[in-house]
Amino acid sequence: MPLLSTLLVRTALGWLAAAALMGALLLAGKAVPMPEAVFQAFPLHAEAMLVGWMVQLAMGVAYWILPKYPRLPERGPAAPIWAAWLLLNGGVLLAGLGRSMGAGDGTVLAGRVAELLAAAAFALAAWPRVKAFGR
Amino acid sequence: MPTVTRWFVRSALVWFLLALAAGVLLANGMSARVPGTSLILPYPTYLHLLTVGWLTNLIFGVAFWMFPRYTAEHPRGSDRLAWVAYTGLNAGLVLRLIGEPAQMSGGAAATLLVASAGLQLLGAWAFVLNTWPRVKVK
């Protein structure tokens, strides 16, 4: 597995571990009293589970598995993938943690824009690797 | 395909059907009465049937099967942890599927929901623990 895939997949696993803990506390909070902070974590739970875990895992596996180039660098330039990793995780923090900590709409918007830019950077790098065998 | 992967993927397919059936029930609102019962199905149950039951089971099963080998002796890491992940995730989701509608309908479901939360957390962490060392640079 290439370095950038390990970075994306391990970060995704980290988000899964954290989001599962938040989700367990939120679910248990429907049955037993919990501190208010637990319920405030709901936006971060949702953002971390969907974007931090599932989206990021898909990106990491796609970067690893998609057809390679016959020349070096065999998975294309690394810069867009580094940018996607930074933007995606910055976006999850801004949008998820920001909303959970009561930040304004501007912070959440900035997070979602960062996630959009991450998607654009990733798509730019992945697009030419989606091709028929032997090309 | 390893045995535990078959259980993950077939369970995912069953949850997929249940989730979309729940989606049909919830077509006109954020909660709906389950036909022939007094139970109320809430939207979060539907969402978790889809994301935990379908997507997460499928991801866990395929990752256990396809990710890089851990060692030659234990190519997929620990089978025991994989089974803990499977059992925790799915038993936890079954308890949620019973507990949330029961609570919405006015029943006592506190124990079910707390157990569900603990089991799903155990399942997720078991998967992370087993998968982490397999995610490595070749």
Tab-separated table of C-alpha atoms in Angstrom:
chain	number	residue	atom	x	y	z
A	1	MET	CA	0.000	0.000	0.000
A	2	PRO	CA	1.501	3.388	-0.931
A	3	LEU	CA	2.424	5.890	1.791
A	4	LEU	CA	-0.416	8.271	0.945
A	5	SER	CA	-2.977	5.451	1.145
A	6	THR	CA	-1.680	4.442	4.565
A	7	LEU	CA	-2.008	8.073	5.653
A	8	LEU	CA	-5.592	8.351	4.377
A	9	VAL	CA	-6.697	4.934	5.684
A	10	ARG	CA	-5.081	5.305	9.107
A	11	THR	CA	-6.587	8.770	9.514
A	12	ALA	CA	-9.947	7.255	8.524
A	13	LEU	CA	-9.502	4.529	11.167
A	14	GLY	CA	-8.714	7.214	13.744
A	15	TRP	CA	-11.932	9.056	12.877
A	16	LEU	CA	-13.863	5.767	13.073
A	17	ALA	CA	-12.563	5.070	16.579
A	18	ALA	CA	-13.404	8.596	17.743
A	19	ALA	CA	-16.782	8.810	15.993
A	20	ALA	CA	-17.830	5.385	17.307
A	21	LEU	CA	-17.083	6.550	20.865
A	22	MET	CA	-19.144	9.711	20.341
A	23	GLY	CA	-21.953	7.666	18.777
A	24	ALA	CA	-21.975	5.185	21.660
A	25	LEU	CA	-22.218	8.017	24.188
A	26	LEU	CA	-24.988	9.687	22.173
A	27	LEU	CA	-26.986	6.434	21.976
A	28	ALA	CA	-26.474	5.656	25.649
A	29	GLY	CA	-27.524	9.242	26.348
A	30	LYS	CA	-31.011	8.366	25.127
A	31	ALA	CA	-31.265	5.983	28.069
A	32	VAL	CA	-29.150	7.384	30.899
A	33	PRO	CA	-28.221	10.947	31.920
A	34	MET	CA	-25.133	12.300	30.142
A	35	PRO	CA	-23.273	15.621	30.343
A	36	GLU	CA	-24.509	18.259	27.883
A	37	ALA	CA	-21.158	18.084	26.069
A	38	VAL	CA	-22.061	14.602	24.833
A	39	PHE	CA	-25.123	15.893	22.978
A	40	GLN	CA	-23.173	18.852	21.615
A	41	ALA	CA	-20.842	16.340	19.954
A	42	PHE	CA	-23.572	15.198	17.544
A	43	PRO	CA	-22.408	17.357	14.570
A	44	LEU	CA	-18.834	16.143	15.030
A	45	HIS	CA	-20.044	12.520	15.258
A	46	ALA	CA	-21.921	12.849	11.954
A	47	GLU	CA	-19.125	14.696	10.124
A	48	ALA	CA	-16.423	12.340	11.423
A	49	MET	CA	-18.380	9.198	10.565
A	50	LEU	CA	-19.451	10.207	7.056
A	51	VAL	CA	-16.544	12.325	5.810
A	52	GLY	CA	-13.651	11.511	8.152
A	53	TRP	CA	-14.242	7.746	8.088
A	54	MET	CA	-16.210	6.620	5.038
A	55	VAL	CA	-15.203	9.223	2.464
A	56	GLN	CA	-11.553	9.199	3.508
A	57	LEU	CA	-11.361	5.389	3.509
A	58	ALA	CA	-12.762	5.314	-0.030
A	59	MET	CA	-10.153	7.886	-1.120
A	60	GLY	CA	-7.309	5.917	0.441
A	61	VAL	CA	-8.365	2.630	-1.109
A	62	ALA	CA	-9.016	4.223	-4.513
A	63	TYR	CA	-5.555	5.816	-4.554
A	64	TRP	CA	-4.093	2.380	-3.827
A	65	ILE	CA	-6.247	0.273	-6.178
A	66	LEU	CA	-6.959	2.365	-9.294
A	67	PRO	CA	-4.886	1.478	-12.391
A	68	LYS	CA	-1.349	2.806	-12.256
A	69	TYR	CA	0.634	4.661	-14.932
A	70	PRO	CA	3.272	2.687	-16.841
A	71	ARG	CA	5.804	5.391	-15.894
A	72	LEU	CA	6.900	6.989	-12.605
A	73	PRO	CA	5.316	8.282	-10.496
A	74	GLU	CA	3.057	5.307	-11.051
A	75	ARG	CA	0.117	6.792	-9.134
A	76	GLY	CA	0.606	10.312	-10.491
A	77	PRO	CA	1.710	13.444	-8.651
A	78	ALA	CA	1.478	13.253	-4.869
A	79	ALA	CA	0.728	16.948	-4.255
A	80	PRO	CA	-3.038	16.808	-4.991
A	81	ILE	CA	-3.435	13.843	-2.622
A	82	TRP	CA	-1.518	15.577	0.160
A	83	ALA	CA	-3.731	18.626	-0.439
A	84	ALA	CA	-6.865	16.457	-0.357
A	85	TRP	CA	-5.790	14.892	2.957
A	86	LEU	CA	-5.097	18.261	4.557
A	87	LEU	CA	-8.256	19.903	3.229
A	88	LEU	CA	-10.537	16.981	4.062
A	89	ASN	CA	-9.378	16.646	7.659
A	90	GLY	CA	-9.240	20.390	8.173
A	91	GLY	CA	-12.770	20.488	6.801
A	92	VAL	CA	-14.022	17.819	9.212
A	93	LEU	CA	-12.492	19.723	12.120
A	94	LEU	CA	-13.897	23.086	11.040
A	95	ALA	CA	-17.363	21.871	10.092
A	96	GLY	CA	-17.823	19.129	12.707
A	97	LEU	CA	-15.875	20.379	15.688
A	98	GLY	CA	-16.795	23.971	14.836
A	99	ARG	CA	-20.537	23.233	14.912
A	100	SER	CA	-20.163	21.124	18.059
A	101	MET	CA	-18.327	23.941	19.836
A	102	GLY	CA	-20.893	26.526	18.819
A	103	ALA	CA	-18.831	28.271	16.141
A	104	GLY	CA	-20.677	30.463	13.676
A	105	ASP	CA	-22.006	29.506	10.270
A	106	GLY	CA	-18.875	30.971	8.649
A	107	THR	CA	-16.673	28.351	10.300
A	108	VAL	CA	-18.914	25.516	9.188
A	109	LEU	CA	-19.076	26.962	5.676
A	110	ALA	CA	-15.266	27.180	5.568
A	111	GLY	CA	-15.091	23.521	6.604
A	112	ARG	CA	-17.504	22.417	3.926
A	113	VAL	CA	-15.621	24.454	1.286
A	114	ALA	CA	-12.379	22.778	2.399
A	115	GLU	CA	-14.067	19.382	1.957
A	116	LEU	CA	-15.238	20.403	-1.519
A	117	LEU	CA	-11.699	21.458	-2.458
A	118	ALA	CA	-10.427	18.122	-1.132
A	119	ALA	CA	-12.861	16.330	-3.412
A	120	ALA	CA	-11.717	18.457	-6.352
A	121	ALA	CA	-8.031	17.787	-5.681
A	122	PHE	CA	-8.680	14.060	-5.344
A	123	ALA	CA	-10.854	13.882	-8.465
A	124	LEU	CA	-8.211	15.764	-10.445
A	125	ALA	CA	-5.599	13.154	-9.501
A	126	ALA	CA	-7.860	10.115	-9.864
A	127	TRP	CA	-9.584	11.031	-13.141
A	128	PRO	CA	-6.786	10.031	-15.564
A	129	ARG	CA	-6.242	6.742	-13.694
A	130	VAL	CA	-9.788	5.612	-14.531
A	131	LYS	CA	-8.996	3.897	-17.842
A	132	ALA	CA	-9.154	0.638	-19.748
A	133	PHE	CA	-6.415	-1.961	-19.213
A	134	GLY	CA	-3.302	-1.483	-21.326
A	135	ARG	CA	-3.759	2.251	-21.936
B	1	MET	CA	-13.316	-15.284	0.818
B	2	PRO	CA	-12.757	-15.838	4.591
B	3	THR	CA	-15.676	-17.121	6.678
B	4	VAL	CA	-16.023	-13.926	8.705
B	5	THR	CA	-16.080	-11.882	5.498
B	6	ARG	CA	-18.991	-13.967	4.215
B	7	TRP	CA	-20.860	-13.263	7.450
B	8	PHE	CA	-20.101	-9.530	7.190
B	9	VAL	CA	-21.179	-9.269	3.554
B	10	ARG	CA	-24.312	-11.419	3.824
B	11	SER	CA	-25.344	-9.550	6.964
B	12	ALA	CA	-24.723	-6.305	5.080
B	13	LEU	CA	-27.109	-7.456	2.359
B	14	VAL	CA	-29.811	-8.308	4.900
B	15	TRP	CA	-29.400	-4.935	6.627
B	16	PHE	CA	-29.522	-3.250	3.209
B	17	LEU	CA	-32.971	-4.721	2.568
B	18	LEU	CA	-34.188	-3.887	6.077
B	19	ALA	CA	-32.837	-0.340	5.811
B	20	LEU	CA	-34.565	0.385	2.526
B	21	ALA	CA	-37.779	-1.190	3.826
B	22	ALA	CA	-37.510	1.191	6.791
B	23	GLY	CA	-36.947	3.981	4.278
B	24	VAL	CA	-40.247	3.086	2.615
B	25	LEU	CA	-42.031	3.288	5.980
B	26	LEU	CA	-40.430	6.677	6.643
B	27	ALA	CA	-41.217	8.103	3.213
B	28	ASN	CA	-43.572	10.712	4.647
B	29	GLY	CA	-41.971	11.747	7.914
B	30	MET	CA	-39.289	11.476	10.565
B	31	SER	CA	-41.058	8.590	12.313
B	32	ALA	CA	-43.623	5.975	11.348
B	33	ARG	CA	-45.702	3.222	12.942
B	34	VAL	CA	-44.497	-0.295	12.076
B	35	PRO	CA	-47.530	-1.987	10.417
B	36	GLY	CA	-49.334	-4.487	12.627
B	37	THR	CA	-47.590	-3.291	15.792
B	38	SER	CA	-47.719	-0.390	18.217
B	39	LEU	CA	-44.016	0.331	17.619
B	40	ILE	CA	-42.789	3.669	16.264
B	41	LEU	CA	-39.757	3.552	13.975
B	42	PRO	CA	-37.640	6.728	14.294
B	43	TYR	CA	-35.450	8.236	11.553
B	44	PRO	CA	-32.104	7.620	13.389
B	45	THR	CA	-32.814	3.871	13.397
B	46	TYR	CA	-33.252	3.930	9.613
B	47	LEU	CA	-30.085	5.981	9.149
B	48	HIS	CA	-28.037	3.544	11.242
B	49	LEU	CA	-29.487	0.475	9.533
B	50	LEU	CA	-28.125	1.955	6.321
B	51	THR	CA	-24.771	3.331	7.490
B	52	VAL	CA	-23.845	0.746	10.132
B	53	GLY	CA	-25.782	-2.279	8.907
B	54	TRP	CA	-25.133	-1.992	5.196
B	55	LEU	CA	-22.082	0.230	4.614
B	56	THR	CA	-19.988	-0.560	7.690
B	57	ASN	CA	-20.562	-4.330	7.527
B	58	LEU	CA	-19.607	-4.309	3.852
B	59	ILE	CA	-16.492	-2.212	4.493
B	60	PHE	CA	-15.364	-4.316	7.469
B	61	GLY	CA	-15.866	-7.570	5.585
B	62	VAL	CA	-14.090	-6.512	2.415
B	63	ALA	CA	-11.241	-4.801	4.305
B	64	PHE	CA	-10.623	-7.957	6.377
B	65	TRP	CA	-10.465	-9.932	3.144
B	66	MET	CA	-8.513	-7.576	0.859
B	67	PHE	CA	-6.190	-5.389	2.945
B	68	PRO	CA	-2.436	-6.102	2.901
B	69	ARG	CA	-1.264	-9.168	4.803
B	70	TYR	CA	-0.225	-8.762	8.415
B	71	THR	CA	2.288	-11.629	8.487
B	72	ALA	CA	2.731	-14.865	6.564
B	73	GLU	CA	1.474	-16.838	9.592
B	74	HIS	CA	-1.443	-14.511	10.309
B	75	PRO	CA	-2.199	-12.820	6.975
B	76	ARG	CA	-5.415	-11.219	8.194
B	77	GLY	CA	-4.339	-10.437	11.732
B	78	SER	CA	-6.556	-11.859	14.448
B	79	ASP	CA	-9.614	-13.912	13.480
B	80	ARG	CA	-10.839	-13.521	17.047
B	81	LEU	CA	-10.829	-9.701	16.786
B	82	ALA	CA	-12.649	-9.932	13.460
B	83	TRP	CA	-15.377	-12.041	15.076
B	84	VAL	CA	-15.586	-9.596	17.987
B	85	ALA	CA	-16.038	-6.811	15.426
B	86	TYR	CA	-18.742	-8.768	13.610
B	87	THR	CA	-20.616	-9.782	16.755
B	88	GLY	CA	-20.370	-6.380	18.422
B	89	LEU	CA	-21.507	-4.460	15.371
B	90	ASN	CA	-24.419	-6.705	14.488
B	91	ALA	CA	-25.671	-7.635	17.961
B	92	GLY	CA	-25.452	-3.932	18.850
B	93	LEU	CA	-27.480	-2.969	15.809
B	94	VAL	CA	-30.139	-5.617	16.532
B	95	LEU	CA	-30.504	-4.200	20.055
B	96	ARG	CA	-30.816	-0.702	18.612
B	97	LEU	CA	-33.456	-1.884	16.146
B	98	ILE	CA	-35.477	-3.234	19.094
B	99	GLY	CA	-34.607	-0.574	21.662
B	100	GLU	CA	-35.185	2.684	19.805
B	101	PRO	CA	-38.688	1.842	18.549
B	102	ALA	CA	-39.537	0.404	21.984
B	103	GLN	CA	-38.437	3.632	23.641
B	104	MET	CA	-40.296	5.761	21.070
B	105	SER	CA	-43.411	3.730	21.839
B	106	GLY	CA	-43.124	4.402	25.567
B	107	GLY	CA	-41.520	1.120	26.596
B	108	ALA	CA	-38.554	0.646	28.928
B	109	ALA	CA	-35.502	0.228	26.736
B	110	ALA	CA	-32.650	1.806	28.687
B	111	THR	CA	-30.736	-1.435	29.141
B	112	LEU	CA	-31.115	-2.343	25.469
B	113	LEU	CA	-29.816	1.043	24.303
B	114	VAL	CA	-26.831	1.086	26.655
B	115	ALA	CA	-25.929	-2.486	25.667
B	116	SER	CA	-26.325	-1.567	21.995
B	117	ALA	CA	-23.990	1.409	22.411
B	118	GLY	CA	-21.355	-0.700	24.166
B	119	LEU	CA	-21.497	-3.545	21.670
B	120	GLN	CA	-21.218	-1.308	18.603
B	121	LEU	CA	-18.294	0.570	20.166
B	122	LEU	CA	-16.595	-2.743	20.925
B	123	GLY	CA	-17.138	-3.860	17.331
B	124	ALA	CA	-15.712	-0.689	15.820
B	125	TRP	CA	-12.670	-0.643	18.085
B	126	ALA	CA	-11.968	-4.336	17.489
B	127	PHE	CA	-11.954	-3.639	13.744
B	128	VAL	CA	-9.608	-0.645	14.144
B	129	LEU	CA	-7.273	-2.649	16.364
B	130	ASN	CA	-7.067	-5.536	13.902
B	131	THR	CA	-6.832	-3.411	10.765
B	132	TRP	CA	-4.331	-0.771	11.908
B	133	PRO	CA	-1.186	-2.965	11.660
B	134	ARG	CA	-2.257	-4.195	8.208
B	135	VAL	CA	-2.271	-0.643	6.831
B	136	LYS	CA	1.408	-0.330	6.022
B	137	VAL	CA	3.731	0.842	3.291
B	138	LYS	CA	4.892	-1.848	0.897
